[in-house]
Short mmCIF file of C-alpha atoms in Angstrom, two decimals:
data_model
loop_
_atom_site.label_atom_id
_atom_site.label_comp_id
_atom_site.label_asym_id
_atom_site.label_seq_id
_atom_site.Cartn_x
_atom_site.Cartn_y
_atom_site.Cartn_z
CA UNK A 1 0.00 0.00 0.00
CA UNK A 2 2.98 1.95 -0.14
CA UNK A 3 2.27 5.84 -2.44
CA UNK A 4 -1.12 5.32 -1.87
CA UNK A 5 -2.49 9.35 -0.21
CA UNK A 6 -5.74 10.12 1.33
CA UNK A 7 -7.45 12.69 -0.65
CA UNK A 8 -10.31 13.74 1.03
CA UNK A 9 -11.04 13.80 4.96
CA UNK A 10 -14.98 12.84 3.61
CA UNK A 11 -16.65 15.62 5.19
CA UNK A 12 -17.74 18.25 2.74
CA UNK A 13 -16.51 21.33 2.70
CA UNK A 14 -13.01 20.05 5.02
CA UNK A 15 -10.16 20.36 3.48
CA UNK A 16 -7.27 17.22 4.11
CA UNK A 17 -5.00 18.03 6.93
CA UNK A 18 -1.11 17.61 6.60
CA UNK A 19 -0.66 17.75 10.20
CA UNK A 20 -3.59 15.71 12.12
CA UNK A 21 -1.16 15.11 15.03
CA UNK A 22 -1.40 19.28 15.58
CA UNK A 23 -4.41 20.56 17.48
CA UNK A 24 -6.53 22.99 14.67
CA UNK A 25 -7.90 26.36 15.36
CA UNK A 26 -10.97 25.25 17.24
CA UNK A 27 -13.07 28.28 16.40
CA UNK A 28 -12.23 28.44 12.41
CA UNK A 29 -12.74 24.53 11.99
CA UNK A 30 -15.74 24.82 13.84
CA UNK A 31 -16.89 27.32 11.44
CA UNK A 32 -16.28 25.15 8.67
CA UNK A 33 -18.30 22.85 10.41
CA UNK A 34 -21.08 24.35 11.11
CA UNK A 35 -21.66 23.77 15.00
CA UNK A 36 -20.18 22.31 17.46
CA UNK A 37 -18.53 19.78 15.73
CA UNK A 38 -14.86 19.97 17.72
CA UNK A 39 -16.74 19.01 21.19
CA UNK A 40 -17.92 15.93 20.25
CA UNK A 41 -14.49 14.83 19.17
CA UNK A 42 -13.14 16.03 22.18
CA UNK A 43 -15.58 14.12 24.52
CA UNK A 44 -14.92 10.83 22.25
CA UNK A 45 -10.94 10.92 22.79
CA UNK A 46 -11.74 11.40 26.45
CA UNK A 47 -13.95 8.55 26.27
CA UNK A 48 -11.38 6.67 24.70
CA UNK A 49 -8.77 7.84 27.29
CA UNK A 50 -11.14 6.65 30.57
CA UNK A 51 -11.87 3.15 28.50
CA UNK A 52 -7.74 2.31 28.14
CA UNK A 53 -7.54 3.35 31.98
CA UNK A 54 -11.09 1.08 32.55
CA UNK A 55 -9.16 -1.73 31.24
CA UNK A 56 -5.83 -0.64 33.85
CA UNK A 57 -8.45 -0.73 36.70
CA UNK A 58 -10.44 -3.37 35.94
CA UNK A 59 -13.50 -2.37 37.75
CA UNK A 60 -15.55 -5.12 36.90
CA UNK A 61 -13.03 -7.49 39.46
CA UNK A 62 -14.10 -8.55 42.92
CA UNK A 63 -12.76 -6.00 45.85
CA UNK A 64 -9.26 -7.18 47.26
CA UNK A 65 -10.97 -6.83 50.79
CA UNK A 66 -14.64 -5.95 51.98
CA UNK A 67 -15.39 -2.27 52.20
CA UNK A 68 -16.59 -1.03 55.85
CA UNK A 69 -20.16 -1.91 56.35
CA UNK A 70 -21.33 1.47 56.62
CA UNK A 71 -19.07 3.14 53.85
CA UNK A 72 -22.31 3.98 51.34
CA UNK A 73 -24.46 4.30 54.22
CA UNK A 74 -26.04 8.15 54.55
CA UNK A 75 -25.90 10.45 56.87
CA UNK A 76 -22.85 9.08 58.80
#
């Protein structure tokens, strides 16, 4: 696959980027967009960053040791 480019980002209007690993001008691309466009990408690479430190954690495992009986419990 080697001299094959990408052409076209597939978004109309968008213009390929030489430099994806550089953070655009928010405002400008957001213009291009039309809306708010920029947050949701945002919120998905977040969402991306909690899921590869989900699978760190492992949540989903048993407790190493019981919590304290009254450690949800409200009012203290």
């Amino acid at each position: 696959m080697a001299g094959v480019l990408k052409k076209t980002t597939g978004l109309a209007g968008l213009a390929m980027c030489d430099t994806p690993h550089e953070r655009p001008d928010v405002k400008k691309l957001e213009d291009q967009l039309q809306g708010g466009q920029i947050e949701v990408i945002l919120q998905a690479e977040k969402e991306l960053s909690l899921a590869r430190k989900l699978l760190q954690w492992k949540p989903w495992e048993p407790l190493v040791e019981k919590p304290p009986a009254k450690q949800w419990k409200w009012p203290i």
